XYZ file of C-alpha atoms in Angstrom:
605
model
C 0.000 0.000 0.000
C 2.762 2.384 0.989
C 4.593 1.586 -2.261
C 1.433 2.278 -4.175
C 1.041 5.650 -2.450
C 4.677 6.479 -3.249
C 4.049 5.618 -6.879
C 0.978 7.876 -7.016
C 2.946 10.717 -5.432
C 5.821 10.195 -7.932
C 3.407 10.194 -10.887
C 1.768 13.351 -9.563
C 5.147 15.038 -9.220
C 6.161 13.966 -12.729
C 2.847 15.252 -14.062
C 3.373 18.568 -12.291
C 6.891 18.832 -13.719
C 5.592 18.046 -17.208
C 2.898 20.723 -16.857
C 5.540 23.210 -15.679
C 7.694 22.318 -18.694
C 4.706 22.870 -20.970
C 3.936 26.171 -19.276
C 7.545 27.238 -19.676
C 7.321 26.384 -23.372
C 4.229 28.532 -23.637
C 5.852 31.407 -21.766
C 9.239 31.066 -23.500
C 8.735 29.891 -27.103
C 11.660 28.630 -29.161
C 13.971 31.290 -30.595
C 12.979 30.426 -34.171
C 9.320 31.077 -33.345
C 10.152 34.443 -31.796
C 12.224 35.451 -34.821
C 9.457 34.395 -37.194
C 6.912 36.471 -35.284
C 9.259 39.472 -35.313
C 9.749 39.079 -39.051
C 6.016 38.855 -39.581
C 5.399 41.968 -37.494
C 8.184 43.892 -39.244
C 6.882 42.953 -42.702
C 3.359 43.919 -41.694
C 4.617 47.252 -40.357
C 6.523 47.766 -43.617
C 3.434 47.074 -45.747
C 1.351 49.478 -43.664
C 4.042 52.153 -43.919
C 4.197 51.608 -47.702
C 0.463 52.242 -47.936
C 0.839 55.497 -45.979
C 3.815 56.485 -48.127
C 1.944 55.892 -51.396
C -1.125 57.843 -50.258
C 1.138 60.710 -49.193
C 2.886 60.495 -52.556
C -0.356 60.882 -54.471
C -1.386 63.913 -52.425
C 1.925 65.545 -53.301
C 2.008 64.410 -56.944
C -1.594 64.181 -58.169
C -0.582 64.436 -61.840
C 1.726 61.458 -61.416
C -1.068 59.622 -59.578
C -3.435 60.204 -62.487
C -0.858 58.835 -64.950
C -0.756 55.675 -62.809
C -4.542 55.366 -62.999
C -5.228 56.637 -59.465
C -8.124 59.025 -60.122
C -9.135 59.653 -56.508
C -6.977 62.799 -56.652
C -8.154 63.861 -60.125
C -9.580 67.098 -58.747
C -6.266 68.167 -57.239
C -3.526 70.210 -58.890
C -0.550 71.041 -56.726
C 0.748 74.578 -57.162
C 4.559 74.322 -57.546
C 5.454 77.227 -55.271
C 8.110 77.568 -52.569
C 5.876 76.112 -49.849
C 5.256 73.041 -51.989
C 8.981 72.475 -52.480
C 9.585 72.822 -48.738
C 6.882 70.283 -48.019
C 8.429 67.847 -50.491
C 11.683 67.951 -48.528
C 9.840 67.499 -45.223
C 7.988 64.532 -46.718
C 11.291 62.960 -47.785
C 12.859 63.498 -44.350
C 9.875 62.085 -42.461
C 9.621 58.915 -44.517
C 13.363 58.327 -44.580
C 13.230 58.377 -40.789
C 10.166 56.102 -40.642
C 11.569 53.494 -43.000
C 14.997 53.589 -41.334
C 13.351 52.696 -38.002
C 12.429 49.247 -39.375
C 14.861 46.354 -38.933
C 15.816 45.648 -42.525
C 17.258 42.220 -41.626
C 13.786 41.042 -40.584
C 12.197 41.945 -43.925
C 11.478 39.398 -46.636
C 13.545 39.623 -49.801
C 10.599 41.167 -51.675
C 10.131 43.794 -48.985
C 13.862 44.560 -48.944
C 13.807 45.121 -52.692
C 10.873 47.506 -52.320
C 12.623 49.302 -49.475
C 15.705 49.846 -51.652
C 13.519 51.505 -54.308
C 11.820 53.727 -51.738
C 15.128 54.843 -50.217
C 16.515 55.632 -53.665
C 13.387 57.643 -54.499
C 13.512 59.661 -51.259
C 17.242 60.347 -51.619
C 16.695 61.403 -55.218
C 13.815 63.680 -54.222
C 16.032 65.507 -51.746
C 18.881 65.719 -54.250
C 16.541 67.001 -56.956
C 15.377 69.978 -54.899
C 18.624 70.787 -53.066
C 21.358 70.051 -55.642
C 19.945 69.557 -59.128
C 17.258 72.280 -58.917
C 15.854 71.731 -62.395
C 12.674 73.467 -61.227
C 14.644 76.715 -61.643
C 16.102 76.195 -65.112
C 13.767 73.759 -66.919
C 10.485 75.512 -67.846
C 9.229 72.385 -69.661
C 8.607 70.770 -66.269
C 5.529 72.978 -66.006
C 2.747 71.679 -68.218
C -0.691 70.707 -66.918
C -2.030 69.098 -70.085
C -1.183 65.407 -69.796
C -3.142 64.705 -66.597
C -6.073 66.760 -67.879
C -6.045 64.704 -71.091
C -6.158 61.469 -69.084
C -9.118 62.714 -67.035
C -10.925 63.683 -70.216
C -10.151 60.584 -72.291
C -9.971 57.717 -69.767
C -13.321 56.057 -69.115
C -12.774 55.579 -65.383
C -16.100 57.281 -64.580
C -19.137 58.778 -66.381
C -18.291 61.792 -68.501
C -20.133 64.235 -66.218
C -18.113 63.092 -63.203
C -14.880 63.413 -65.158
C -15.819 66.880 -66.394
C -16.584 67.915 -62.809
C -13.116 66.740 -61.709
C -11.621 68.501 -64.745
C -13.429 71.708 -63.768
C -12.326 71.596 -60.130
C -8.745 70.942 -61.195
C -8.821 73.866 -63.627
C -9.494 76.262 -60.744
C -5.817 75.908 -59.748
C -4.337 76.365 -63.235
C -3.820 80.171 -62.982
C -1.975 79.794 -59.654
C 0.008 76.883 -61.060
C 1.440 78.948 -63.906
C 2.052 81.974 -61.697
C 4.160 79.768 -59.432
C 5.929 78.278 -62.461
C 6.910 81.698 -63.811
C 8.123 82.729 -60.370
C 10.273 79.613 -60.005
C 12.090 80.018 -63.332
C 15.516 81.586 -62.989
C 18.036 81.681 -65.845
C 16.660 78.771 -67.875
C 18.533 76.572 -70.322
C 17.629 77.403 -73.901
C 16.545 73.933 -75.183
C 14.247 73.433 -72.192
C 12.812 76.917 -72.652
C 12.019 76.264 -76.315
C 10.439 72.883 -75.531
C 8.242 74.513 -72.876
C 6.969 77.032 -75.418
C 6.282 74.300 -77.992
C 4.504 71.873 -75.660
C 2.451 74.461 -73.792
C 1.370 75.866 -77.146
C 0.242 72.335 -77.960
C -1.568 72.216 -74.615
C -3.891 75.000 -75.750
C -5.474 72.564 -78.216
C -6.632 70.379 -75.314
C -8.453 73.363 -73.828
C -9.978 74.346 -77.158
C -13.269 74.253 -79.024
C -13.646 70.475 -78.938
C -13.728 70.577 -75.138
C -16.319 73.369 -75.254
C -18.517 71.170 -77.473
C -18.088 68.214 -75.106
C -19.191 70.306 -72.136
C -22.188 71.761 -73.928
C -23.338 68.303 -75.051
C -22.974 66.851 -71.550
C -25.724 66.509 -68.956
C -23.975 68.771 -66.461
C -26.279 71.283 -64.743
C -26.366 74.698 -66.405
C -24.559 76.423 -63.530
C -21.801 73.759 -63.570
C -21.371 74.290 -67.303
C -21.072 78.040 -66.798
C -18.431 77.569 -64.082
C -16.565 75.095 -66.287
C -16.471 77.433 -69.270
C -15.345 80.347 -67.096
C -12.508 78.261 -65.639
C -11.641 77.064 -69.132
C -11.229 80.657 -70.265
C -9.030 81.414 -67.244
C -6.942 78.297 -67.884
C -6.343 79.198 -71.511
C -5.344 82.687 -70.429
C -2.936 81.231 -67.834
C -1.298 78.895 -70.353
C -1.011 81.679 -72.917
C 0.366 83.968 -70.228
C 3.080 81.423 -69.427
C 3.923 81.072 -73.124
C 4.175 84.857 -73.470
C 6.327 85.020 -70.340
C 8.689 82.404 -71.781
C 8.868 84.109 -75.178
C 9.725 87.433 -73.571
C 12.280 85.715 -71.349
C 13.851 84.051 -74.374
C 14.086 87.377 -76.199
C 15.641 89.059 -73.173
C 18.212 86.343 -72.470
C 19.077 85.949 -76.147
C 20.201 89.578 -76.149
C 22.362 89.103 -73.057
C 23.520 85.592 -73.981
C 23.036 84.518 -70.373
C 21.237 81.205 -70.844
C 22.136 78.496 -68.369
C 24.268 75.775 -69.954
C 22.110 72.698 -70.511
C 25.184 70.576 -69.749
C 25.118 69.529 -66.092
C 28.789 68.547 -65.660
C 30.518 65.466 -64.276
C 29.511 65.655 -60.598
C 25.771 66.099 -61.150
C 25.854 63.640 -64.035
C 27.396 60.850 -61.945
C 24.952 61.555 -59.122
C 21.956 61.502 -61.446
C 23.249 58.342 -63.105
C 23.364 56.502 -59.785
C 19.813 57.536 -58.888
C 18.285 56.904 -62.313
C 20.159 53.935 -63.774
C 21.130 51.853 -60.737
C 23.127 49.035 -62.327
C 26.067 48.918 -59.938
C 28.665 50.732 -62.061
C 29.526 54.392 -62.628
C 28.594 56.488 -65.645
C 32.182 56.659 -66.865
C 32.496 52.857 -66.648
C 29.363 52.426 -68.774
C 30.738 55.002 -71.220
C 33.942 52.973 -71.584
C 31.933 49.776 -72.146
C 30.010 51.568 -74.896
C 33.241 52.616 -76.631
C 34.380 48.978 -76.687
C 30.987 47.727 -77.908
C 30.981 50.315 -80.672
C 34.229 48.853 -82.057
C 32.819 45.304 -81.915
C 29.663 46.374 -83.734
C 31.655 48.087 -86.477
C 33.535 44.817 -86.988
C 30.300 42.792 -87.325
C 28.866 45.356 -89.739
C 32.011 45.232 -91.847
C 31.726 41.444 -92.157
C 28.088 41.669 -93.263
C 28.824 44.515 -95.680
C 31.604 42.564 -97.355
C 29.250 39.617 -97.750
C 26.428 41.733 -99.242
C 28.482 44.144 -101.368
C 28.567 42.023 -104.575
C 24.778 41.596 -104.432
C 24.013 45.329 -104.355
C 27.076 46.773 -106.133
C 28.173 44.055 -108.563
C 29.977 46.516 -110.804
C 31.579 48.739 -108.134
C 34.711 47.936 -106.162
C 34.173 48.473 -102.395
C 35.809 51.562 -100.821
C 38.876 50.759 -98.747
C 37.561 52.616 -95.706
C 35.258 50.207 -93.859
C 33.003 52.964 -92.460
C 32.446 54.454 -95.922
C 31.804 50.937 -97.250
C 29.175 50.257 -94.579
C 27.607 53.670 -95.109
C 27.159 53.137 -98.861
C 25.376 49.830 -98.369
C 23.149 51.200 -95.625
C 22.133 54.093 -97.870
C 21.200 51.619 -100.589
C 19.045 49.560 -98.232
C 17.483 52.676 -96.711
C 15.804 53.616 -99.981
C 13.120 51.028 -99.224
C 10.664 52.754 -96.894
C 6.983 53.753 -96.572
C 5.731 57.094 -97.819
C 5.242 59.809 -95.245
C 1.474 59.461 -95.684
C 1.621 55.698 -95.014
C 4.133 55.720 -92.161
C 1.553 55.345 -89.368
C -0.380 52.694 -91.300
C 2.803 50.684 -91.911
C 3.340 50.586 -88.149
C -0.239 49.419 -87.523
C 0.076 46.594 -90.056
C 3.225 45.153 -88.484
C 1.898 44.764 -84.923
C -0.142 41.554 -85.566
C 2.831 39.972 -87.369
C 5.059 40.521 -84.347
C 2.465 39.066 -81.975
C 2.090 35.978 -84.157
C 5.852 35.387 -84.185
C 6.220 35.738 -80.397
C 3.478 33.183 -79.763
C 4.688 30.776 -82.457
C 8.241 30.751 -81.074
C 7.120 30.447 -77.421
C 8.991 33.581 -76.412
C 6.275 35.030 -74.178
C 2.599 34.705 -73.369
C 0.644 37.690 -74.703
C -2.565 39.083 -73.259
C -5.065 39.368 -76.122
C -7.404 41.395 -73.908
C -5.000 44.363 -73.840
C -5.304 46.134 -77.211
C -2.654 48.491 -78.520
C -3.983 51.614 -80.248
C -1.708 53.380 -82.734
C -2.394 57.115 -82.769
C -0.826 60.424 -83.770
C 1.224 61.861 -80.924
C -0.913 64.509 -79.162
C 0.361 68.091 -79.709
C 1.278 68.591 -76.042
C 3.616 65.542 -76.214
C 5.328 66.292 -79.534
C 8.903 67.436 -79.947
C 10.751 64.678 -78.088
C 10.716 61.384 -80.030
C 9.356 59.862 -83.246
C 7.496 57.065 -81.459
C 6.579 56.226 -77.877
C 4.240 54.127 -75.744
C 1.662 55.761 -73.462
C 0.502 52.976 -71.132
C -2.007 52.911 -68.251
C -0.777 52.628 -64.691
C -1.333 49.806 -62.185
C -4.516 51.401 -60.802
C -6.252 51.429 -64.180
C -4.996 48.278 -65.863
C -7.944 48.041 -68.222
C -7.372 51.422 -69.862
C -6.065 51.706 -73.408
C -2.396 51.613 -74.285
C -1.409 54.068 -77.024
C 1.448 53.811 -79.503
C 2.225 57.468 -80.278
C 3.578 58.237 -83.756
C 4.759 61.687 -84.783
C 2.704 63.191 -87.653
C 5.500 63.133 -90.233
C 2.926 63.555 -93.010
C 3.084 67.226 -92.015
C 6.864 67.410 -92.506
C 8.444 68.900 -95.611
C 9.352 66.326 -98.264
C 13.056 66.778 -97.578
C 12.738 66.350 -93.818
C 10.313 63.451 -94.149
C 12.528 61.658 -96.678
C 15.524 61.888 -94.364
C 13.519 60.519 -91.453
C 11.960 57.741 -93.543
C 15.359 56.572 -94.746
C 16.228 56.204 -91.064
C 12.971 54.347 -90.353
C 13.092 52.226 -93.493
C 11.425 48.854 -94.114
C 14.066 47.095 -91.985
C 14.472 49.437 -89.042
C 10.740 50.066 -88.832
C 10.370 46.416 -87.825
C 12.956 46.862 -85.094
C 11.281 50.063 -83.932
C 7.975 48.198 -83.585
C 9.637 45.373 -81.676
C 11.149 47.969 -79.350
C 8.039 50.052 -78.773
C 5.312 47.437 -79.077
C 5.726 43.649 -79.142
C 7.506 42.244 -77.247
C 9.068 45.543 -76.148
C 7.579 48.378 -74.123
C 3.929 47.552 -74.643
C 4.341 43.909 -73.614
C 6.614 44.709 -70.694
C 4.220 47.300 -69.299
C 1.279 44.881 -69.540
C 3.279 42.416 -67.441
C 4.308 45.171 -65.030
C 0.680 46.005 -64.340
C 0.138 42.378 -63.304
C 2.887 42.543 -60.686
C 1.519 42.554 -57.115
C 4.039 45.186 -56.046
C 2.741 48.726 -56.551
C 6.082 50.070 -55.320
C 8.055 48.322 -58.061
C 5.653 49.689 -60.648
C 5.364 53.318 -59.638
C 9.057 53.691 -58.765
C 10.033 52.027 -62.035
C 13.624 51.932 -63.219
C 14.314 53.496 -66.627
C 17.242 51.196 -67.398
C 15.105 48.111 -66.846
C 12.240 49.461 -68.966
C 14.393 50.675 -71.864
C 16.824 47.790 -71.469
C 14.024 45.265 -71.937
C 12.901 46.952 -75.164
C 16.464 46.818 -76.526
C 16.855 43.229 -75.334
C 13.589 42.346 -77.134
C 15.069 43.498 -80.455
C 18.048 41.172 -80.173
C 16.015 38.309 -78.741
C 13.557 38.401 -81.664
C 16.294 38.316 -84.295
C 18.125 35.536 -82.455
C 14.848 33.563 -82.518
C 14.722 33.839 -86.308
C 12.542 36.881 -86.885
C 13.237 38.006 -90.460
C 14.593 34.530 -91.396
C 18.132 35.600 -90.445
C 18.244 38.020 -93.375
C 21.748 39.561 -93.529
C 20.169 42.850 -94.625
C 17.960 42.912 -91.528
C 20.898 41.993 -89.308
C 23.006 44.747 -90.831
C 20.233 47.239 -90.145
C 19.844 45.794 -86.653
C 23.506 46.478 -85.942
C 23.032 50.005 -87.209
C 20.072 50.305 -84.821
C 22.172 48.769 -82.047
C 24.817 51.404 -82.752
C 22.150 53.978 -81.931
C 21.750 52.437 -78.460
C 25.504 52.403 -77.953
C 25.933 55.902 -79.371
C 23.207 57.226 -77.076
C 25.470 56.455 -74.133
C 28.569 57.896 -75.788
C 26.752 61.017 -76.984
C 25.065 61.686 -73.649
C 28.263 61.375 -71.642
C 30.428 63.363 -74.034
C 27.790 66.096 -74.318
C 26.947 66.463 -70.640
C 30.381 65.781 -69.133
C 33.003 66.457 -71.810
C 31.143 69.385 -73.328
C 31.224 68.510 -77.028
C 29.373 70.826 -79.389
C 26.760 70.070 -82.038
C 29.272 69.588 -84.874
C 31.182 66.991 -82.861
C 27.947 65.273 -81.854
C 26.752 65.124 -85.474
C 30.031 63.502 -86.497
C 29.550 60.765 -83.890
C 25.989 60.088 -85.020
C 26.209 60.544 -88.801
C 29.694 59.322 -89.691
C 30.306 56.731 -86.979
C 26.731 55.529 -86.301
C 25.373 56.023 -89.874
C 22.311 58.003 -88.764
C 20.354 60.123 -91.210
C 20.692 63.880 -90.801
C 17.110 64.331 -89.538
C 17.473 61.548 -86.969
C 20.792 62.918 -85.737
C 19.408 66.430 -85.438
C 16.450 65.089 -83.474
C 18.755 63.102 -81.182
C 20.947 66.159 -80.631
C 17.891 68.077 -79.498
C 16.820 65.249 -77.246
C 20.299 65.007 -75.728
C 20.199 68.698 -74.884
C 16.786 68.278 -73.237
C 17.533 65.273 -71.027
C 20.420 63.961 -69.004
C 21.382 60.327 -68.314
C 18.146 58.925 -69.807
C 19.860 58.156 -73.114
C 22.265 55.802 -71.290
C 19.405 53.677 -69.969
C 19.066 51.661 -73.209
C 22.602 50.276 -73.279
C 22.833 50.000 -69.484
C 19.674 47.923 -69.127
C 20.350 45.775 -72.194
C 23.832 44.895 -70.967
C 22.531 43.986 -67.513
C 19.650 41.830 -68.807
C 21.936 39.860 -71.133
C 24.339 39.237 -68.238
C 21.461 38.092 -66.024
C 20.142 35.681 -68.661
C 23.599 34.177 -69.011
C 23.893 33.777 -65.241
C 20.455 32.169 -64.850
C 21.139 29.845 -67.797
C 24.380 28.674 -66.200
C 22.643 27.991 -62.882
C 19.696 26.096 -64.366
C 21.584 24.232 -67.080
C 19.249 21.923 -68.996
C 16.288 23.214 -66.979
C 16.651 26.704 -68.453
C 13.665 27.759 -70.535
C 13.722 31.039 -72.453
C 9.978 31.700 -72.211
C 10.026 30.981 -68.460
C 12.996 33.330 -68.030
C 11.185 36.142 -69.853
C 7.950 35.730 -67.941
C 9.714 35.410 -64.599
C 11.854 38.475 -65.311
C 8.841 40.584 -66.303
C 6.774 39.397 -63.337
C 8.783 41.585 -60.966
C 7.487 44.841 -62.399
C 9.684 47.804 -63.251
C 12.390 47.146 -60.659
C 16.091 47.738 -61.457
C 17.785 44.719 -63.023
C 20.045 44.138 -59.954
C 16.897 43.953 -57.781
C 15.229 41.529 -60.214
C 18.419 39.482 -60.228
C 18.299 39.125 -56.447
C 14.623 38.107 -56.567
C 15.131 35.581 -59.380
C 18.137 33.972 -57.693
C 16.218 33.765 -54.411
C 13.353 32.076 -56.244
C 15.743 29.508 -57.716
C 17.091 28.801 -54.221
C 13.531 28.487 -52.908
C 13.817 31.572 -50.699
C 11.547 33.932 -52.627
C 8.740 33.999 -50.080
C 7.133 37.241 -48.934
């Protein structure tokens, strides 16, 4: 009996000890569980802070918000005065502090990539308003038309609701342009001339067609009257800004005191790091471009020597290889659309490109996302021959436009020069670049990415780099049946990408003049006079952006090679493309990190 009692007591004690051990486990969980909970809490805090950050961003930049399809702020137009610029800096400081308070080591790899983009954006915002100060010398920054056009032409709401938002927004237009004129101090000449051109184009948006739309609408009579009054004030404000700029141009032309549009080495390197973000310096990319230019000339020489007897059977080839290449390119360039049919030729090629991409299993294409080819609106003209105007992540169902400059309005001489540049061969490459599977396709994929941050804080080098990569990828896949003529023209087109980097750096940092720039483009890159003149103008209007094509292309090719080596026989080109594009508009180094983590099985959120 006593032994039995002892046994019961021992079992009770053991049970009590076991319960205490269980209680201790409840009170003091394993370290891995604690770390996982901390990570979860940190990632949740990061996501909540991102939401606050984005909402704050759209209040500060309503025009940008509208371009992303976020129409909740459609009524708002920020006046770009001194108080606004101060608040931008406060915003940057506050959110830098808030994001820095998070433990970055506890964030998932996707969150860390988003955090890197946010930090870069906030640093760039501060730099832009404290060091770069383009708001003082670039009058083309001030143009209200694009967001107004989106409100008017995007079917996000009934027309009366959109016109009401348009009307409310117009009430701030006079103050907007007053602040713009006050901010301008010693502008650069190219930017001043672009501002005059594009704001003159903006007047067409606020013209008679809009008056007819308002009068036909079902807005109440008093709302129509207010709208038309604000419309008159807005037109007067835009015209007043144009007049201000014209008078300023006349005054500075007499004194010769324009600001130099060249930004110099220090600002250029700083802007390059913010905008391009590929892990090397601007001068290193410039040196890579010089080397690639020599390689491309060698490939073009080989193709020219092969094709010369076919096109010049009676003529001995010139001894100078650049002259030899130039002669053959001129011969091939004679095959081009008429200036009246240029836009139609672009439209007809789009379905052919889509068919090839699907047939070769290069990418899946969304047939529900139509591409509309249109004439570039007047307020967007003066920068490039062709461009894509795509909806943002908040309005994924909106139309995507392929803008084409109205060259049918050019003189015959100017149009002929441009058409020789965009001949039957290069027009195909242009459409690959801009449409399928270039910009248009990439932006459709970007809108499917779950990360708003990676979309709205998109990286130019990734976006332009993909379009350039698409050109090469299509030809490698057999587009054009490996025609040596098409490949020769492709290399000429590729030289444009390479030359963009060389031209931009030598113009902005080394200070070359127009004659030197034209030599680089016409003699060494075989560009037509009209194209080279247009590129010169573009190079004087922007900084660093022209390097994004070669920078992104180089990085994407290197990434594909790396992924192919890691996967070996399991590498699939279509899967690589779709995986790459699934990460939105992030810089290529960020996408690289995400893709490698996915391969390792560590790509969880």
